[in-house]
Short mmCIF file of C-alpha atoms in Angstrom, two decimals:
data_model
loop_
_atom_site.label_atom_id
_atom_site.label_comp_id
_atom_site.label_asym_id
_atom_site.label_seq_id
_atom_site.Cartn_x
_atom_site.Cartn_y
_atom_site.Cartn_z
CA MET O 607 88.50 88.26 114.07
CA ALA O 608 85.16 89.56 115.18
CA VAL O 609 84.90 92.92 117.05
CA GLU O 610 82.71 92.91 120.24
CA LEU O 611 80.63 95.97 120.66
CA GLU O 612 79.54 97.07 124.17
CA ASN O 613 76.15 98.81 124.74
CA ASP O 614 77.68 102.33 124.60
CA ASP O 615 78.82 101.51 121.06
CA TRP O 616 75.39 100.54 119.99
CA THR O 617 73.89 103.48 121.61
CA ARG O 618 76.33 105.75 119.59
CA PHE O 619 75.55 103.80 116.40
CA ARG O 620 71.83 104.22 116.88
CA THR O 621 72.29 108.12 117.54
CA LEU O 622 74.32 108.28 114.40
CA GLU O 623 71.67 106.38 112.46
CA ARG O 624 68.93 108.84 113.75
CA GLY O 625 71.15 111.65 112.40
CA LEU O 626 72.79 114.72 114.00
CA VAL O 627 72.43 118.15 112.83
CA VAL O 628 75.77 119.62 111.62
CA THR O 629 77.27 122.46 109.52
CA ILE O 630 78.93 121.29 106.39
CA PHE O 631 81.43 123.47 104.56
CA PHE O 632 81.04 122.54 100.90
CA GLY O 633 83.89 123.09 98.39
CA GLY O 634 83.28 125.61 95.61
CA LYS O 635 81.02 128.48 95.72
CA LYS O 636 78.29 127.04 97.98
CA ARG O 637 78.22 128.55 101.45
CA PRO O 638 78.31 126.47 104.70
CA GLU O 639 74.83 125.20 105.69
CA LYS O 640 73.19 122.95 108.22
CA ARG O 641 72.56 119.46 107.25
CA THR O 642 71.49 116.19 109.15
CA LEU O 643 74.42 113.72 108.92
CA GLN O 644 73.36 109.96 109.31
CA VAL O 645 75.07 106.69 109.21
CA LYS O 646 73.15 104.04 107.26
CA ILE O 647 74.45 100.87 108.98
CA GLU O 648 72.97 98.43 106.48
CA THR O 649 74.78 100.08 103.51
CA ARG O 650 77.69 101.25 105.50
CA GLU O 651 77.25 104.83 104.19
CA LEU O 652 77.38 108.31 105.62
CA GLU O 653 74.68 110.54 104.18
CA TRP O 654 73.86 114.21 104.45
CA ILE O 655 70.39 115.42 103.93
CA ARG O 656 68.66 118.90 103.86
CA ALA O 657 65.40 117.77 105.93
CA GLN O 658 64.76 114.82 108.04
CA GLY O 659 63.21 112.14 105.94
CA GLY O 660 64.47 113.95 102.67
CA LYS O 661 66.53 112.43 99.93
CA PRO O 662 70.32 112.42 100.51
CA GLU O 663 72.10 115.25 98.98
CA GLY O 664 75.32 113.28 99.12
CA SER O 665 77.02 110.29 100.66
CA LEU O 666 80.17 108.47 101.18
CA ASN O 667 80.97 104.84 101.66
CA LEU O 668 82.61 104.31 105.09
CA LYS O 669 84.93 101.75 103.53
CA GLU O 670 86.45 104.72 101.61
CA VAL O 671 87.19 106.85 104.65
CA ARG O 672 91.00 107.02 104.98
CA GLU O 673 91.44 109.62 107.92
CA ILE O 674 89.43 111.89 110.21
CA ARG O 675 91.20 114.94 111.44
CA GLU O 676 90.17 117.23 114.20
CA GLY O 677 90.17 121.02 113.62
CA LYS O 678 89.79 123.18 110.71
CA ASN O 679 92.36 121.58 108.41
CA SER O 680 90.79 121.79 104.94
CA LYS O 681 90.71 124.30 102.18
CA ASP O 682 86.90 124.22 102.60
CA PHE O 683 87.19 126.22 105.89
CA GLU O 684 89.76 128.58 104.08
CA LYS O 685 87.16 129.46 101.39
CA TRP O 686 84.75 130.85 103.92
CA PRO O 687 87.02 132.41 106.61
CA ASP O 688 84.32 134.65 108.22
CA ASP O 689 82.01 131.65 108.72
CA ALA O 690 84.90 129.45 109.89
CA ARG O 691 86.07 131.99 112.43
CA LYS O 692 82.61 131.76 114.15
CA MET O 693 82.95 128.07 114.59
CA ASP O 694 84.51 126.34 117.69
CA LYS O 695 87.77 124.67 116.52
CA SER O 696 86.99 121.75 118.98
CA LEU O 697 83.76 121.05 117.13
CA CYS O 698 85.34 120.91 113.71
CA PHE O 699 86.58 117.77 111.84
CA VAL O 700 87.36 116.87 108.35
CA ILE O 701 86.80 113.43 106.82
CA PHE O 702 89.31 112.32 104.02
CA TYR O 703 87.80 109.76 101.77
CA GLY O 704 88.16 108.17 98.36
CA SER O 705 89.83 105.37 96.49
CA GLU O 706 92.14 107.50 94.44
CA PHE O 707 95.42 109.15 95.19
CA LYS O 708 93.75 112.67 95.58
CA LEU O 709 91.28 112.19 98.51
CA LYS O 710 88.04 114.21 98.72
CA THR O 711 87.04 116.09 101.92
CA LEU O 712 83.95 116.49 104.05
CA SER O 713 84.51 119.43 106.30
CA VAL O 714 81.91 119.17 109.27
CA VAL O 715 81.20 121.31 112.40
CA ALA O 716 79.25 119.50 115.14
CA SER O 717 76.41 121.39 116.88
#
């Protein structure tokens, strides 16, 4: 069954394809940093890059996304409590992805 997309949906896709500046809370010892988050429609991937036109630092296949949760519900936010406290909870979300039992997370704050 084909899904029909309305003009608003295409506008959103095009905006995501151009990229949005977000703050990503990385796991491990790396502090949260601003990145450009882009959707590559042709490859069905979500990529994050340091500078517009640069090489992707990371990516995930959209087919592997299992859940998206609103708020600061990940250990990534807990690792940097001072930075997380400064962020508006309504702009935070966590993408759970992967093909294994233990899912990976991408913790993001929209700008």
